[in-house]
Amino acid sequence: MAAINNLKPTESELEILQILWEKGNCTVRDVHEILEKNKDAGYTTTLKLMQIMLEKGLVARDASSKTHIYRALVNQEKTQQHLVDKMIDNVFNGSAARMVMQALGNHTASKEEIDSIKKYLDGLSNQ
């Protein structure tokens, strides 16, 4: 498994990882059909990306049958945390508050999301 500090998935690789995290084990065709719903993606491009991800240690491939099955090797929460930490450091000069305010200012959060954020913040202040 790739060490978390060496993880540098590209935007396209993150899209594939999101699919694998949500759906579980998938063929290249499965991933390609989902990607194609949102963008113009060629099958061979998807295949090549997944082969690169295999080499990077982001995914594993079961080649025991004719149809190869891929699964994510990296943990979703750890990957997200690593990327958020990098973003806070590199884009927001180490300020998590600035990142949160920017995110909430640019995206309309649902009442449920706002309630969840408030609950989380209340929990932090009670520690």
PDB file of C-alpha atoms in Angstrom, residues 18-114:
ATOM      1  CA  GLN A  18     -14.375   8.242  -5.543  1.00  0.00           C
ATOM      2  CA  ILE A  19     -16.109   5.668  -7.738  1.00  0.00           C
ATOM      3  CA  LEU A  20     -14.185   2.772  -6.201  1.00  0.00           C
ATOM      4  CA  TRP A  21     -14.851   4.037  -2.662  1.00  0.00           C
ATOM      5  CA  GLU A  22     -18.556   4.360  -3.393  1.00  0.00           C
ATOM      6  CA  LYS A  23     -19.119   1.240  -5.506  1.00  0.00           C
ATOM      7  CA  GLY A  24     -16.422  -1.092  -4.214  1.00  0.00           C
ATOM      8  CA  ASN A  25     -14.753  -3.466  -6.651  1.00  0.00           C
ATOM      9  CA  CYS A  26     -15.210  -2.438 -10.292  1.00  0.00           C
ATOM     10  CA  THR A  27     -14.045  -3.284 -13.771  1.00  0.00           C
ATOM     11  CA  VAL A  28     -12.579  -0.594 -16.007  1.00  0.00           C
ATOM     12  CA  ARG A  29     -15.873  -0.678 -17.936  1.00  0.00           C
ATOM     13  CA  ASP A  30     -17.846  -0.021 -14.718  1.00  0.00           C
ATOM     14  CA  VAL A  31     -15.659   2.971 -13.857  1.00  0.00           C
ATOM     15  CA  HIS A  32     -15.695   4.270 -17.433  1.00  0.00           C
ATOM     16  CA  GLU A  33     -19.501   4.188 -17.656  1.00  0.00           C
ATOM     17  CA  ILE A  34     -19.810   6.259 -14.470  1.00  0.00           C
ATOM     18  CA  LEU A  35     -17.130   8.749 -15.560  1.00  0.00           C
ATOM     19  CA  GLU A  36     -18.772   9.131 -18.962  1.00  0.00           C
ATOM     20  CA  LYS A  37     -21.961  10.460 -17.338  1.00  0.00           C
ATOM     21  CA  ASN A  38     -20.161  13.638 -16.267  1.00  0.00           C
ATOM     22  CA  LYS A  39     -17.432  14.139 -18.844  1.00  0.00           C
ATOM     23  CA  ASP A  40     -16.198  13.024 -22.216  1.00  0.00           C
ATOM     24  CA  ALA A  41     -13.835  10.209 -21.271  1.00  0.00           C
ATOM     25  CA  GLY A  42     -12.419   7.605 -23.625  1.00  0.00           C
ATOM     26  CA  TYR A  43     -12.328   3.986 -22.487  1.00  0.00           C
ATOM     27  CA  THR A  44      -8.617   3.663 -23.239  1.00  0.00           C
ATOM     28  CA  THR A  45      -7.918   6.813 -21.201  1.00  0.00           C
ATOM     29  CA  THR A  46      -9.765   5.316 -18.226  1.00  0.00           C
ATOM     30  CA  LEU A  47      -7.858   2.048 -18.661  1.00  0.00           C
ATOM     31  CA  LYS A  48      -4.502   3.851 -18.813  1.00  0.00           C
ATOM     32  CA  LEU A  49      -5.313   5.940 -15.730  1.00  0.00           C
ATOM     33  CA  MET A  50      -6.223   2.828 -13.774  1.00  0.00           C
ATOM     34  CA  GLN A  51      -3.002   1.110 -14.884  1.00  0.00           C
ATOM     35  CA  ILE A  52      -1.024   4.136 -13.672  1.00  0.00           C
ATOM     36  CA  MET A  53      -2.942   4.049 -10.384  1.00  0.00           C
ATOM     37  CA  LEU A  54      -2.001   0.370 -10.032  1.00  0.00           C
ATOM     38  CA  GLU A  55       1.682   1.273 -10.498  1.00  0.00           C
ATOM     39  CA  LYS A  56       1.365   4.076  -7.919  1.00  0.00           C
ATOM     40  CA  GLY A  57      -0.203   1.715  -5.392  1.00  0.00           C
ATOM     41  CA  LEU A  58      -3.533   3.546  -5.301  1.00  0.00           C
ATOM     42  CA  VAL A  59      -5.496   0.511  -6.515  1.00  0.00           C
ATOM     43  CA  ALA A  60      -5.131  -3.253  -6.671  1.00  0.00           C
ATOM     44  CA  ARG A  61      -6.153  -5.463  -9.583  1.00  0.00           C
ATOM     45  CA  ASP A  62      -7.494  -8.989  -9.497  1.00  0.00           C
ATOM     46  CA  ALA A  63      -6.421 -10.501 -12.803  1.00  0.00           C
ATOM     47  CA  SER A  64      -7.529 -14.061 -12.000  1.00  0.00           C
ATOM     48  CA  SER A  65     -10.354 -13.933 -14.555  1.00  0.00           C
ATOM     49  CA  LYS A  66     -10.654 -12.493 -18.049  1.00  0.00           C
ATOM     50  CA  THR A  67     -12.240  -9.312 -16.668  1.00  0.00           C
ATOM     51  CA  HIS A  68      -9.868  -7.545 -14.300  1.00  0.00           C
ATOM     52  CA  ILE A  69     -11.413  -6.196 -11.109  1.00  0.00           C
ATOM     53  CA  TYR A  70      -9.974  -3.098  -9.424  1.00  0.00           C
ATOM     54  CA  ARG A  71     -10.332  -1.946  -5.829  1.00  0.00           C
ATOM     55  CA  ALA A  72      -9.036   1.084  -3.980  1.00  0.00           C
ATOM     56  CA  LEU A  73      -6.001   0.419  -1.809  1.00  0.00           C
ATOM     57  CA  VAL A  74      -5.998   3.816  -0.160  1.00  0.00           C
ATOM     58  CA  ASN A  75      -8.390   4.691   2.623  1.00  0.00           C
ATOM     59  CA  GLN A  76     -10.944   7.376   1.740  1.00  0.00           C
ATOM     60  CA  GLU A  77     -10.813   9.209   5.067  1.00  0.00           C
ATOM     61  CA  LYS A  78      -7.001   9.209   5.254  1.00  0.00           C
ATOM     62  CA  THR A  79      -6.719  10.403   1.656  1.00  0.00           C
ATOM     63  CA  GLN A  80      -9.249  13.182   2.222  1.00  0.00           C
ATOM     64  CA  GLN A  81      -7.495  14.245   5.428  1.00  0.00           C
ATOM     65  CA  HIS A  82      -4.121  14.309   3.702  1.00  0.00           C
ATOM     66  CA  LEU A  83      -5.471  16.422   0.832  1.00  0.00           C
ATOM     67  CA  VAL A  84      -7.320  18.805   3.168  1.00  0.00           C
ATOM     68  CA  ASP A  85      -4.178  19.240   5.293  1.00  0.00           C
ATOM     69  CA  LYS A  86      -2.173  20.063   2.151  1.00  0.00           C
ATOM     70  CA  MET A  87      -4.839  22.512   0.998  1.00  0.00           C
ATOM     71  CA  ILE A  88      -4.989  24.256   4.381  1.00  0.00           C
ATOM     72  CA  ASP A  89      -1.197  24.616   4.427  1.00  0.00           C
ATOM     73  CA  ASN A  90      -0.689  25.558   0.769  1.00  0.00           C
ATOM     74  CA  VAL A  91      -3.791  27.574  -0.103  1.00  0.00           C
ATOM     75  CA  PHE A  92      -5.037  28.999   3.191  1.00  0.00           C
ATOM     76  CA  ASN A  93      -1.694  29.667   4.892  1.00  0.00           C
ATOM     77  CA  GLY A  94      -2.417  27.123   7.629  1.00  0.00           C
ATOM     78  CA  SER A  95      -5.850  28.520   8.554  1.00  0.00           C
ATOM     79  CA  ALA A  96      -8.590  25.894   8.694  1.00  0.00           C
ATOM     80  CA  ALA A  97     -11.087  28.616   9.617  1.00  0.00           C
ATOM     81  CA  ARG A  98     -10.341  30.548   6.414  1.00  0.00           C
ATOM     82  CA  MET A  99     -10.830  27.395   4.374  1.00  0.00           C
ATOM     83  CA  VAL A 100     -14.170  26.611   6.038  1.00  0.00           C
ATOM     84  CA  MET A 101     -15.428  30.180   5.618  1.00  0.00           C
ATOM     85  CA  GLN A 102     -14.372  30.182   1.965  1.00  0.00           C
ATOM     86  CA  ALA A 103     -16.095  26.852   1.367  1.00  0.00           C
ATOM     87  CA  LEU A 104     -19.317  27.959   3.051  1.00  0.00           C
ATOM     88  CA  GLY A 105     -19.222  31.310   1.264  1.00  0.00           C
ATOM     89  CA  ASN A 106     -18.938  29.666  -2.157  1.00  0.00           C
ATOM     90  CA  HIS A 107     -21.328  26.761  -1.613  1.00  0.00           C
ATOM     91  CA  THR A 108     -24.878  26.822  -0.319  1.00  0.00           C
ATOM     92  CA  ALA A 109     -24.980  24.339   2.549  1.00  0.00           C
ATOM     93  CA  SER A 110     -28.235  22.579   3.368  1.00  0.00           C
ATOM     94  CA  LYS A 111     -29.901  23.042   6.751  1.00  0.00           C
ATOM     95  CA  GLU A 112     -28.781  19.501   7.625  1.00  0.00           C
ATOM     96  CA  GLU A 113     -25.175  20.316   6.735  1.00  0.00           C
ATOM     97  CA  ILE A 114     -25.260  23.526   8.804  1.00  0.00           C
TER      98      ILE A 114
END
